[in-house]
Tab-separated table of C-alpha atoms in Angstrom:
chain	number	residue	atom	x	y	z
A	1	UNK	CA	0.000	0.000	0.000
A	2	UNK	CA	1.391	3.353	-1.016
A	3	UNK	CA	1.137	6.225	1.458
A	4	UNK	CA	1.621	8.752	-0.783
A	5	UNK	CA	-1.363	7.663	-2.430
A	6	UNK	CA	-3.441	7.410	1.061
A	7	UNK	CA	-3.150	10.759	1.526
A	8	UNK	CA	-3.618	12.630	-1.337
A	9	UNK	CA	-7.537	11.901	-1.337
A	10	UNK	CA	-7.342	12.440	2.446
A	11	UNK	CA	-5.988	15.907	2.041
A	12	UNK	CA	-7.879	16.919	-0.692
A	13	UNK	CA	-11.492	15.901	0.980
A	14	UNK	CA	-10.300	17.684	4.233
A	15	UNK	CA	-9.327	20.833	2.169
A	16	UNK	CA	-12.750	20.021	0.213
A	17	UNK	CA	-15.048	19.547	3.064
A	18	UNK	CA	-13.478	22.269	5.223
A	19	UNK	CA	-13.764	25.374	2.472
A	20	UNK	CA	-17.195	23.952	1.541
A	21	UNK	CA	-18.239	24.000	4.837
A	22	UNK	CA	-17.592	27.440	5.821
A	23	UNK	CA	-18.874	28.735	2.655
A	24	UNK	CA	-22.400	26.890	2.972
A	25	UNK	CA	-22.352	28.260	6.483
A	26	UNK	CA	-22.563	32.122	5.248
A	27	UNK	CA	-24.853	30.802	2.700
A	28	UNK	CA	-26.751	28.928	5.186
A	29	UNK	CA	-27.393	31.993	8.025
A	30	UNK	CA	-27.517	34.199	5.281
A	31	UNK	CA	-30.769	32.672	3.777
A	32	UNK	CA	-32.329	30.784	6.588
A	33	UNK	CA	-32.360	34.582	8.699
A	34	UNK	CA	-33.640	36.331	5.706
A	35	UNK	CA	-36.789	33.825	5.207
A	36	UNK	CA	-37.055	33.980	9.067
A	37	UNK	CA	-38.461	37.605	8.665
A	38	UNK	CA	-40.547	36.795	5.249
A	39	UNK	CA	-43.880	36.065	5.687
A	40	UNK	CA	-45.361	35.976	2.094
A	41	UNK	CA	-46.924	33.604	-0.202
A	42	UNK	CA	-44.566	31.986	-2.395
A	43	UNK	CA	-42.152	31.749	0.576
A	44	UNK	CA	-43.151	28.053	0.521
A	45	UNK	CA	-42.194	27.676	-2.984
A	46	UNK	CA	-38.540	29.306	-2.095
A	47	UNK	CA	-38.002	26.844	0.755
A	48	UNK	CA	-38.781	23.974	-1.401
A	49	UNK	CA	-36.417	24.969	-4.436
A	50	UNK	CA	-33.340	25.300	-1.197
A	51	UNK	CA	-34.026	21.722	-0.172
A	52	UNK	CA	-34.551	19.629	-3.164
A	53	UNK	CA	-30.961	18.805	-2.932
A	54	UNK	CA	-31.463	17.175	-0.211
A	55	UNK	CA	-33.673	14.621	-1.624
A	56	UNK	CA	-32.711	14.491	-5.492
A	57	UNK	CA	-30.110	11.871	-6.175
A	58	UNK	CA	-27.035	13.592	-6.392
A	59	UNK	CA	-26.066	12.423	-9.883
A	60	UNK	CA	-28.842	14.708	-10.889
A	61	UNK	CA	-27.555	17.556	-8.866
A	62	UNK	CA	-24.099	16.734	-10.309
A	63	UNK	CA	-25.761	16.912	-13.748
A	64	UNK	CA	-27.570	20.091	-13.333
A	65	UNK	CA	-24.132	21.923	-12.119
A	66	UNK	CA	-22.476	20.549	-15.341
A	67	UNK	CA	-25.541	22.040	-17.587
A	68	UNK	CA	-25.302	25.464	-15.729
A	69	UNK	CA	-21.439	25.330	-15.119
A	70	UNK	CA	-20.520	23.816	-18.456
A	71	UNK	CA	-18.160	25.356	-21.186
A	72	UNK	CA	-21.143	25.882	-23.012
A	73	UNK	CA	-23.443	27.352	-20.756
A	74	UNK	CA	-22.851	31.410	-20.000
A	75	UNK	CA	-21.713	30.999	-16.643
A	76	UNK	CA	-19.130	28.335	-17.261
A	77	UNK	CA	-18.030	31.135	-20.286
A	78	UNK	CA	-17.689	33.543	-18.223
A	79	UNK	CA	-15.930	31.392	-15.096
A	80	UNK	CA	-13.553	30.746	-17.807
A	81	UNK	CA	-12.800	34.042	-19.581
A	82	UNK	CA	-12.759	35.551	-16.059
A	83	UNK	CA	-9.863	32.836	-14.383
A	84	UNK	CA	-8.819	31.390	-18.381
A	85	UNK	CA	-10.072	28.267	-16.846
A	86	UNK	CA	-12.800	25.845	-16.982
A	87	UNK	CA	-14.674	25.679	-13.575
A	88	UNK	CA	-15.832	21.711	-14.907
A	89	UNK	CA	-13.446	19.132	-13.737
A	90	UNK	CA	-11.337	21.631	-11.298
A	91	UNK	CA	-10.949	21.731	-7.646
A	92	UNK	CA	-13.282	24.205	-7.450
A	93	UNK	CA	-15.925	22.190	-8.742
A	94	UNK	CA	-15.612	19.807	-5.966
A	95	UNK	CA	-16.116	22.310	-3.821
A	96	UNK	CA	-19.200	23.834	-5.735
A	97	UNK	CA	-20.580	20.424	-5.593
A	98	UNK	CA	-20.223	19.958	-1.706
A	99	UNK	CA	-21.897	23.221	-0.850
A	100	UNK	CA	-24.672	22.207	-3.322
A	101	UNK	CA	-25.290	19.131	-1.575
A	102	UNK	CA	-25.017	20.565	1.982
A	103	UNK	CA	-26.489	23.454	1.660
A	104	UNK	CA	-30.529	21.923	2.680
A	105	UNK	CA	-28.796	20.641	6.500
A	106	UNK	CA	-27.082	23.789	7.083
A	107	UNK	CA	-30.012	26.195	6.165
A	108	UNK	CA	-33.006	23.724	8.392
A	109	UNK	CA	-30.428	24.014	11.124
A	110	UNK	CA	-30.183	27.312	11.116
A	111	UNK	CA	-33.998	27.871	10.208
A	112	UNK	CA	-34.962	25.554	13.536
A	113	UNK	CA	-32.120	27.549	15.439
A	114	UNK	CA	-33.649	30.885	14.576
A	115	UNK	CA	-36.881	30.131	15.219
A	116	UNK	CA	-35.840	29.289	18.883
A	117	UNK	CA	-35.038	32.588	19.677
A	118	UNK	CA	-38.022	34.341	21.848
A	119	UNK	CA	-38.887	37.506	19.248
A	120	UNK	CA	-39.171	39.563	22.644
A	121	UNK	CA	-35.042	39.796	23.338
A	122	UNK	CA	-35.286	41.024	19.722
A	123	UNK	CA	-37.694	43.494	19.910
A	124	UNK	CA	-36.246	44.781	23.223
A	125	UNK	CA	-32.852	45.423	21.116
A	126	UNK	CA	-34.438	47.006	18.740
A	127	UNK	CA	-36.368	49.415	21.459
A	128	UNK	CA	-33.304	50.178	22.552
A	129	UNK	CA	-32.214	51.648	19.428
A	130	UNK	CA	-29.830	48.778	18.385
A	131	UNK	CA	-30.272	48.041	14.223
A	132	UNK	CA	-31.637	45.042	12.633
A	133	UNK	CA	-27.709	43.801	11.651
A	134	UNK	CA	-27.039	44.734	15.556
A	135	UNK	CA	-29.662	42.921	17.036
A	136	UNK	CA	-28.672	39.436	14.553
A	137	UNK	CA	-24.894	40.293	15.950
A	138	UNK	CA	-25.507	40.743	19.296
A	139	UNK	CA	-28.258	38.439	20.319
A	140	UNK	CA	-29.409	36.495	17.898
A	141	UNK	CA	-26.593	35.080	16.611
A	142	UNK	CA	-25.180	34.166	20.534
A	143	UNK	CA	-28.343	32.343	21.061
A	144	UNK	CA	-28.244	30.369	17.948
A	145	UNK	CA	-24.338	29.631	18.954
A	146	UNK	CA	-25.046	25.766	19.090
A	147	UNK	CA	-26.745	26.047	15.944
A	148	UNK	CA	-24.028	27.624	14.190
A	149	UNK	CA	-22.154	24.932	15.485
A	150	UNK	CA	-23.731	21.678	14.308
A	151	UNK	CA	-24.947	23.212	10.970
A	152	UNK	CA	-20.998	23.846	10.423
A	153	UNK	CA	-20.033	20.225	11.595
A	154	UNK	CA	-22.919	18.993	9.711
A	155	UNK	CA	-22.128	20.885	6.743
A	156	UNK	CA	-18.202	19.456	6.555
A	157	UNK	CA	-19.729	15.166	7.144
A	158	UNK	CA	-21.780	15.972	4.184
A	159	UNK	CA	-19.182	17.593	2.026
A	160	UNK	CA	-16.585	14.698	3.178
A	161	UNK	CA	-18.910	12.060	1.815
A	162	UNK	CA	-19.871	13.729	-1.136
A	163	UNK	CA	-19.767	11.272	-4.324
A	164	UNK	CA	-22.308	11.643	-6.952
A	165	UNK	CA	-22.318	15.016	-7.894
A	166	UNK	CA	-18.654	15.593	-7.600
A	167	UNK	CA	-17.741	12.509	-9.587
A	168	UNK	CA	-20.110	14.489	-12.546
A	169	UNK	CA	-18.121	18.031	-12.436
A	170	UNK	CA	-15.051	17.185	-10.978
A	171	UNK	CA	-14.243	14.177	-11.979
A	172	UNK	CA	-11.577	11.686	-10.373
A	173	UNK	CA	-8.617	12.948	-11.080
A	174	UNK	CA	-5.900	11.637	-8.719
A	175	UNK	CA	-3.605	14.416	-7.099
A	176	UNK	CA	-5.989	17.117	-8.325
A	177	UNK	CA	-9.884	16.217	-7.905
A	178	UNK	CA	-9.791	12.673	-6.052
A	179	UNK	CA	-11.525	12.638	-2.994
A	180	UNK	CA	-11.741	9.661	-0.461
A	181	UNK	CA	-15.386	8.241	-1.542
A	182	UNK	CA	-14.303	8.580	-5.170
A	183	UNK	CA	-10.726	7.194	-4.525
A	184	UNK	CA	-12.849	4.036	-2.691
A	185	UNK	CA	-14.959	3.325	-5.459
A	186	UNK	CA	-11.813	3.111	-8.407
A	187	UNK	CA	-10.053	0.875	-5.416
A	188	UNK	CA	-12.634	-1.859	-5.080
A	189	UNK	CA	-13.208	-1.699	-9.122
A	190	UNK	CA	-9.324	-2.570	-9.435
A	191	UNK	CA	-9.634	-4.693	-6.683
A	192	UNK	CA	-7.192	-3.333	-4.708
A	193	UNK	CA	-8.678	-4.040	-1.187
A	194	UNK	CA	-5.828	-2.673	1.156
A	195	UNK	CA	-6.366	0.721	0.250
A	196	UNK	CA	-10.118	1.120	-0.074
A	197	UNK	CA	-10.505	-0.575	3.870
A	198	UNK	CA	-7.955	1.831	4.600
A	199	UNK	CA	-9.653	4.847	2.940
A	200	UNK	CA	-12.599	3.338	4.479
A	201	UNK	CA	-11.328	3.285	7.596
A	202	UNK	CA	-9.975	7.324	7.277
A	203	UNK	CA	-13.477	8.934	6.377
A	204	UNK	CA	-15.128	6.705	8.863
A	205	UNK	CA	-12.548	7.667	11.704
A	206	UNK	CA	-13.126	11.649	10.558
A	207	UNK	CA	-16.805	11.091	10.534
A	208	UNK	CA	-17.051	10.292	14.005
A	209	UNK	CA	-14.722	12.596	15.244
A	210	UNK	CA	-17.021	15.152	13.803
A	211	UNK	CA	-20.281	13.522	15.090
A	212	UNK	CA	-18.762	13.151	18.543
A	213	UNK	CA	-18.285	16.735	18.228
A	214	UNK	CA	-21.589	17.531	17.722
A	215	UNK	CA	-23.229	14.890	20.296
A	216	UNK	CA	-20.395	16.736	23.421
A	217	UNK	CA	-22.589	19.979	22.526
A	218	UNK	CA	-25.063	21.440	25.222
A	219	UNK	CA	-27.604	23.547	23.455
A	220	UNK	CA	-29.534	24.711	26.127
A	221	UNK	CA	-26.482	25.595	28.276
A	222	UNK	CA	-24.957	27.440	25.335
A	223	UNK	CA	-28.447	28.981	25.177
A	224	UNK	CA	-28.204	29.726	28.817
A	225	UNK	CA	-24.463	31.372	28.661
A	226	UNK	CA	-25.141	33.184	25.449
A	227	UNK	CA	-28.301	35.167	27.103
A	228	UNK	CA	-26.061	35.875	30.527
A	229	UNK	CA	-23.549	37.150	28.536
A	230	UNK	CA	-25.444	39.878	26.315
């Protein structure tokens, strides 16, 4: 078993998972506290089009990103012209792909977390003069601190594990694009066995670090701290 070869996909899916997941988290507060305060019709309709990438397979989500991302699509043009480079089959596109398919956990964790926060600590900010980007950075946000939290860790487990759509826009390409669920699957079709239990072995060692992390959190004492402390 080659080493060198271990830990390229290792490193790759850590830098992967780890950009993606900060990314999807801005994305994530960003949109679940704007439809927080929307009360309107077609706000349904919104929320549905955010998580249907939660339950589409993600070889169609992988194919939808090639259509829109594509050379021949105006966005993909223009990704090119801009960085004379093709987003398609790029690091960047395995990134792309894992904030696609994280993107529905982070923003319902966030949504639930927001909608735990009693609107009266709000409104008292506000009567006290504090702005609407004040009262999100002083109180809401503290309160929703174990949300933030879990939608982050939650966020990085789905972008490590991430297959489908980035094997359709990133491809597999060792070194560059390979990350440790692709770099199982071309193991067990060659039949090398070593290094897809080891692989294995990696993502599900990372995974439960992560999970542990997230079952050692205290949500209502964070709640508890966060209110003392504003």
């Amino acid at each position: 078993m080659s080493w060198h070869d271990f830990w390229s996909p290792v490193r790759i899916s850590l830098q992967v998972s780890l950009l993606s997941s900060v990314v999807v988290l801005l994305l994530g507060v960003a949109a679940a506290w704007w439809m927080s305060k929307r009360k309107c019709k077609w706000k349904i309709v919104l929320e549905t089009v955010l998580m249907l990438p939660l339950v589409l397979p993600p070889t169609v989500v992988g194919f939808l990103l090639l259509v829109v991302l594509g050379r021949k699509s105006w966005i993909g043009q223009a990704i090119e012209w801009l960085f004379n480079a093709p987003v398609i089959f790029s690091w960047w596109a395995a990134v792309i792909a894992a904030v696609v398919v994280s993107f529905p956990l982070v923003y319902q964790t966030m949504k639930n977390g927001f909608a735990s926060v009693d609107p009266e600590l709000e409104n008292a900010g506000r009567s006290s003069g504090a702005s609407e980007w004040q009262v999100f950075r002083h109180i809401t946000l503290p309160i929703t601190y174990h949300s933030l939290g879990t939608a982050f860790i939650l966020g990085f487990a789905r972008g490590l594990g991430e297959f489908g759509a980035t094997l359709m826009i990133a491809g597999n390409i060792p070194g560059k694009t390979q990350t440790i669920p692709t770099a199982i699957y071309v193991a067990v079709d060659a039949g090398n066995t070593p290094m897809a239990w080891a692989w294995t072995c990696a993502i599900i060692l990372i995974s439960f670090l992560m999970l542990l992390l997230t079952g050692n959190r205290n949500p209502a004492a964070e709640t508890r701290t966060a209110v003392k402390t504003k």
